[in-house]
Structures are given as C-alpha cells and as structure tokens.
C-alpha cells in the first residue's frame, strides 16, 4: 500500500514527507492505522546525527492508533483494537526479559539499531529501495507495520493523543520516579528539563508525596506549566539556579535529582544539586559518543549514586495499562501535556517549536 511518512534522508536535512510503499504484515506483525504521534527529541537526534541510525529512515517512535489488520500467528490483537506503541519489544525469554526489563532485551537490540523489524528486514521502500524503521515503529506515517509485541491494547476511552504519550514520554518519566527509583513521601526532588518527560517525572513524584518539588528549565512557559501541575518551586536555568536549589533544600541539596535533557553540561550541573547520600537519575539521552565528567572523589566522599533510567525501567505490557487506568481515574493530568496538534506536513514547524520551548509535547495527528 502507499502511505505518506516523514523521512530523514540525510543527516542535517529537514524531515521530508514522502509517499512510501508499505508491504503487508508478516508473521507476528500488525498493520496499525496511526492516529497520533508525539514530537520527541529522540527523533530529532536521528535528523542531527547525534543518534547513529541507518538512513533513509521513517521517523516516529511515540505513537498510537487502531489495528487495521493482523499477520499470521498474531493472537493478542484483533482489528479495531486501540493500541499504544512500545519502542522496546521484548523477546520474553532472555535474561533481561525474564527480569521484567524488556527495554534492555538482548535478543532484539541488534535488529532495532539496524533499522529493521524483528526478522531483520524492512516493510518500507521508496522507488524500490529500502527505507528503515526507527525503533521498529516508524510512526510519523499514516500507517505502520509493527511487531505484535510492540502493540499494547489501551482502553478506547483513552484519547489516542494521550495513548501516544503513554508510549514514550509518560512511561519514561513516571517510570523514572516509580520504577528506577521509588520516590518516598517527603523526599526533596529536583527535575531538570520540563518537556513531556520532565513533567511526567513531576507527576510521579507528586503522586509519591515528594516535597519540595523543584523544576528547572530554560523557558518560562514550561516553568509556568510545571507550577500549575504541582511544582512547589520553579527556577530558570541560569547562573543562580544552584543557589536557589540549595536555599529550597535547607542547603543540603535534593534526595533525588532527575535530568531529562540529555545535555552532558546539564548532567554535570545536576550532580551538584544532589545532597550527600542522594541519587542522580539520568533520563535524557545524550548524543552518541559523548562523555559526562563527574568528580570521583565527591561521589565517594559524599556517597552520591548515579543511575541511568532507560524508558523508565518499564514493562510496557504492565505499565501502559496501569497509566491508562490512572489517567481515566483522574490521577494523572495527561491532557495538559499536549500543547499543540500539528499536521504531518507541519512536522518541521513542530520541531522548531519544540526546540524553542514553545511546547511541552506536540502531537502529529492523522
């Protein structure tokens, strides 16, 4: 079938809207009509080359839609199901999947980074030449063929724009504060970067009863949104931010400091906001090959812990339904994360708005 999709053809160039050929689903694969896809920084990293990936590639990894048809051997889904897409398919049997850490699955990692589906081949092509799938999803497109294991059914009462965010930003942020670490009631929390992921970290920490809840960002609009969603303090990321954080935490620093920007410079600054005995959780993805310089003597003498949190240490088939239920109960205010709706043709504008701090999360809607 013919579909329209946003494609990265060469590093440093804008997304291009192309008409691609999409082959039908094979065994254990599903054809999904995409209804919403989130504008996430990870796709931007493909465009800039900060994340290495085969090109040309159809981008998009934070999506939701409706199952159109299923391939042979698919047992968990049927046409008409609403699904949030997971970019971390687990094989279910490797060491990490057996520990309920499918984001670290060692079976499918090679295929994902090769830009293929799980059998090592692609379903997308342009003029007879292969187009690669980002994260086995490629959901900046009208339709996508994805592995069955990447599809998590969600309640049809959940708007598909919200379901798309559950597929990445919400799960990454909530999971960082609820899975990677378990923030306790009364804990002091600092969050650097108040996009969709940072605001979801805020939601998880607020549910845990953390206090104070301190948010840091470059953009005043994002800080205002953080305040309205429960931040007890929100500081501009300027030369005085460390002094402000210390003043808000009895001069000790925070129990938990979350970094959700992917900037090595911000990661190093965030380390200074951690109290002795506290934890720094790195949630943002840094550019491939970059290094962060942390002071070894301070780590030892102050007993600070540095943790990585990849996809919120989640199990999508456990966590997506949980977060959907919490949303429907009114426990998570996810509608306000959606700042603006864009058409596929406006994708480059959507990313300009993201980089200029105009949106918490933009959504490409079909």
C-alpha positions as a printed Julia matrix, in Angstrom:
366×3 Matrix{Float64}:
   0.0     0.0    0.0
   1.01    3.64  -0.47
   1.46    5.77   2.66
   2.73    9.24   3.49
   5.5     9.41   6.05
   8.16   11.76   7.45
  11.58   10.57   6.29
  15.13   11.52   7.27
  17.18   11.07   4.12
  20.45   12.65   5.14
  21.91   13.89   8.43
  21.34   17.6    8.95
  18.48   17.91   6.49
  14.8    18.58   7.35
  12.2    15.85   7.57
  10.74   15.18   4.13
   7.19   14.0    3.52
   7.37   11.11   1.07
   4.93    8.62  -0.4
   6.34    5.22   0.53
   5.42    1.65  -0.27
   4.4    -0.33   2.8
   4.36   -4.13   2.5
   1.7    -6.1    4.41
   2.42   -7.53   7.84
   4.23  -10.82   8.06
   4.12  -13.4   10.83
   3.6   -11.88  14.28
   3.22   -8.4   12.78
   0.36   -5.92  12.77
  -0.81   -3.13  10.45
  -1.75   -0.09  12.52
  -3.55    2.99  11.29
  -1.65    5.72  13.11
  -3.83    8.4   14.68
  -1.3    10.31  16.81
   2.48   10.53  17.11
   4.41   12.58  19.65
   7.11   15.09  18.73
  10.0    13.71  20.79
  13.64   14.83  20.9
  14.86   11.29  20.11
  13.64   11.58  16.52
  15.39   14.94  16.24
  18.63   13.18  17.23
  18.28   10.97  14.14
  17.97   14.07  11.99
  21.03   15.75  13.54
  23.11   12.57  13.66
  23.5    12.68  17.45
  21.98    9.2   17.38
  23.53    6.97  14.72
  20.94    5.18  12.58
  20.79    3.81   9.02
  19.28    6.26   6.51
  16.91    6.9    4.87
  14.67    6.25   7.85
  11.0     6.79   8.54
  10.98    8.5   11.92
   8.49    8.4   14.77
   8.57    6.2   17.87
   5.88    7.66  20.18
   2.59    6.66  18.66
  -0.87    5.24  18.98
  -3.52    4.06  16.58
  -6.05    1.44  15.6
  -5.26   -2.09  14.46
  -6.21   -2.38  10.79
  -5.19   -5.99  10.14
  -3.02   -8.72  11.63
  -0.44  -11.1   10.23
  -0.22  -14.85  10.66
   0.25  -16.05  14.22
  -0.95  -12.86  15.95
  -3.04  -13.93  18.95
  -3.2   -10.93  21.31
  -4.82   -8.4   18.97
  -7.66   -8.05  16.52
  -8.8    -5.43  14.02
 -10.31   -2.4   15.73
  -8.19   -2.58  18.89
  -6.75    0.71  20.1
  -3.04    0.38  20.83
  -0.2     2.43  22.26
   3.09    1.57  20.58
   6.14    0.49  22.54
   9.61    1.06  21.1
  11.1    -1.6   23.37
   9.91   -5.01  22.16
  10.92   -7.8   24.49
  11.54  -11.37  23.4
  10.1   -12.62  26.69
  12.82  -15.16  27.37
  16.27  -13.52  27.54
  17.98  -12.66  30.84
  16.52   -9.13  30.91
  13.01  -10.03  29.8
  12.92  -12.74  32.45
  13.68   -9.97  34.96
  10.81   -7.85  33.56
  13.25   -5.39  31.97
  12.24   -5.69  28.29
  13.72   -2.28  27.43
  17.12   -3.96  27.89
  16.18   -7.03  25.8
  19.32   -8.5   24.27
  17.53  -10.53  21.59
  16.05   -7.7   19.51
  18.59   -4.94  20.19
  20.62   -5.6   17.04
  17.57   -5.51  14.76
  16.29   -2.25  16.23
  19.59   -0.45  15.78
  19.83   -1.83  12.25
  16.53   -0.08  11.45
  14.63   -3.25  10.63
  11.74   -5.18  12.08
  12.47   -8.18  14.28
  13.16  -10.57  11.4
  15.94   -8.33  10.1
  14.02   -6.98   7.09
  12.08   -3.81   6.3
   8.49   -3.28   5.11
   9.08    0.24   3.81
  10.57    1.27   0.47
  10.9     4.28  -1.8
  11.3     3.73  -5.53
  12.22    0.11  -4.85
  14.91    0.92  -2.27
  14.63    0.08   1.43
  13.6     2.73   3.94
  14.49    1.88   7.53
  12.13    1.82  10.51
  13.09    3.91  13.54
  12.62    1.79  16.68
  10.66   -0.79  14.66
   7.74    1.67  14.61
   8.25    4.46  12.04
   5.01    6.04  13.19
   5.33    9.52  11.67
   3.19    7.93   9.0
  -0.41    7.26   8.1
   0.08    3.52   8.62
   2.8     1.38  10.16
   3.6    -2.32  10.17
   4.98   -3.14  13.6
   5.75   -6.27  15.64
   2.84   -7.64  17.65
   4.89   -7.3   20.83
   5.15   -3.52  20.22
   1.36   -3.1   20.42
  -0.19   -2.66  23.85
  -4.02   -2.51  23.89
  -5.46    0.52  25.68
  -8.98    1.36  26.79
 -10.89    3.03  23.95
 -11.91    5.8   26.35
  -8.28    6.99  26.4
  -7.77    9.62  23.66
  -5.21    8.37  21.18
  -3.18   11.57  21.62
  -2.77   10.62  25.28
  -2.13    6.98  24.41
   0.72    8.1   22.16
   2.36    9.95  25.06
   1.97    6.89  27.27
   4.0     5.1   24.61
   7.11    7.15  25.43
   7.19   10.42  27.42
   4.75    9.44  30.16
   6.2     5.98  30.69
   9.78    7.29  30.6
   9.04    9.96  33.2
   6.65    8.14  35.51
   8.85    5.05  35.36
  11.95    7.0   36.32
  10.31    8.11  39.57
   8.27    4.95  40.22
  10.43    2.11  38.81
  14.07    3.17  38.53
  13.79    4.7   41.97
  10.82    4.71  44.28
  10.48    8.32  45.42
   9.25    8.45  49.01
   6.78   10.74  50.7
   8.53   13.9   51.85
  11.58   13.41  49.63
  13.14   16.51  48.08
  13.08   16.24  44.28
  14.69   18.37  41.57
  13.9    17.9   37.87
  15.96   19.43  35.08
  14.06   19.78  31.78
  10.3    20.29  31.79
   9.24   18.77  28.5
   6.89   15.81  28.32
   9.33   13.52  30.15
  10.19   16.01  32.9
   6.53   16.83  33.51
   5.81   13.1   33.79
   8.61   12.74  36.35
   6.93   15.58  38.22
   3.6    13.71  38.13
   5.17   10.55  39.54
   6.99   12.4   42.31
   3.83   14.29  43.2
   1.86   11.05  43.45
   4.52    9.77  45.86
   4.08   12.84  48.08
   7.52   14.34  47.44
   8.15   17.8   48.9
   9.67   20.1   47.82
   9.19   19.54  44.09
  11.65   21.8   42.27
  11.66   22.21  38.49
  14.37   23.77  36.31
  14.16   24.83  32.67
  15.39   27.46  30.23
  11.88   28.53  29.23
   9.49   30.45  31.47
   6.44   28.99  29.68
   7.48   25.48  30.72
   8.16   26.6   34.28
   4.67   28.11  34.47
   3.16   24.83  33.31
   5.25   22.96  35.9
   3.96   25.26  38.65
   0.38   24.71  37.55
   0.94   20.93  37.62
   2.25   20.85  41.19
   5.83   22.13  41.32
   6.46   23.89  44.64
   9.33   25.88  43.1
  10.43   26.5   39.52
  13.75   28.11  38.62
  15.21   29.44  35.39
  18.33   27.51  34.34
  20.76   30.37  34.84
  23.86   31.14  36.91
  21.85   31.34  40.14
  19.99   28.05  39.87
  22.24   26.05  42.23
  21.97   28.73  44.9
  18.18   28.69  44.53
  18.03   24.89  44.8
  20.18   24.87  47.94
  18.02   27.59  49.5
  14.93   25.45  48.85
  16.5    22.3   50.34
  17.95   23.55  53.66
  21.36   23.98  51.95
  21.72   20.21  51.54
  20.54   19.5   48.02
  17.84   17.08  46.93
  17.29   13.41  47.74
  16.54   12.73  44.06
  17.68   14.81  41.1
  16.33   13.84  37.68
  17.98   15.05  34.47
  15.68   14.94  31.43
  17.56   16.96  28.8
  20.32   14.68  27.52
  22.83   17.54  27.84
  26.13   16.49  29.39
  26.55   20.03  30.71
  23.19   19.83  32.46
  24.05   16.38  33.82
  27.2    17.77  35.42
  25.27   20.71  36.91
  22.56   18.37  38.19
  25.18   16.38  40.12
  25.85   19.45  42.28
  22.16   19.61  43.25
  22.26   16.11  44.83
  22.64   16.01  48.61
  25.27   13.72  50.18
  23.74   10.25  50.12
  21.3    11.25  47.4
  20.71    9.99  43.86
  21.14   11.49  40.4
  18.95    9.8   37.78
  19.93   10.37  34.14
  16.81   10.1   31.99
  17.69   12.2   28.95
  19.57   10.59  26.05
  22.98   12.13  25.35
  24.48   12.21  21.88
  26.25    9.02  20.81
  29.9     9.11  21.85
  29.66   11.98  24.33
  31.01   11.68  27.87
  29.95   13.25  31.14
  32.61   14.27  33.66
  31.64   13.53  37.26
  34.06   14.1   40.18
  35.06   10.69  41.5
  36.21   11.98  44.86
  32.87   13.67  45.52
  30.97   10.53  44.51
  32.93    8.54  47.08
  33.16   11.06  49.92
  29.57   12.18  49.64
  28.16    8.74  48.8
  26.22   10.03  45.82
  24.65    7.48  43.46
  24.32    7.99  39.7
  21.69    5.88  37.9
  20.56    5.56  34.32
  16.85    5.23  33.58
  16.04    3.86  30.12
  12.36    4.02  29.15
  11.52    4.39  32.82
  12.79    0.86  33.58
   9.36   -0.16  32.33
   7.49   -3.25  31.28
   5.15   -1.75  28.65
   2.56   -4.54  28.88
   2.35   -3.93  32.63
   2.79   -0.17  32.77
   0.81    1.16  29.77
  -2.49   -0.26  31.08
  -1.65    0.97  34.6
  -1.03    4.54  33.44
  -4.12    4.44  31.23
  -6.23    3.42  34.23
  -4.66    6.13  36.38
  -5.49    8.67  33.68
  -9.13    7.55  33.45
  -9.42    7.75  37.26
  -8.21   11.35  37.18
  -4.96   10.56  38.97
  -2.81   11.73  36.03
  -3.47   15.01  34.22
  -2.06   13.96  30.85
  -4.29   16.12  28.62
  -2.29   19.21  29.57
   0.92   17.68  28.29
  -0.45   18.02  24.76
   0.48   21.59  23.87
  -0.36   21.7   20.16
  -1.66   19.49  17.37
   0.13   19.52  14.01
  -0.5    18.01  10.59
   2.18   15.71   9.17
   3.18   18.45   6.7
   3.95   20.71   9.67
   6.48   18.37  11.26
   9.45   20.69  10.77
   7.49   23.53  12.37
   6.62   21.19  15.24
  10.29   20.52  15.87
  11.17   24.21  15.65
   8.52   24.89  18.29
   9.95   22.11  20.47
  13.48   23.49  20.26
  12.26   27.0   21.06
  10.49   25.79  24.22
   7.0    26.55  22.91
   5.55   23.11  23.65
   5.57   20.51  26.4
   4.65   17.92  23.8
   3.48   18.49  20.26
   1.39   15.84  18.54
   1.25   14.93  14.86
  -2.38   13.93  14.31
  -3.75   11.95  11.39
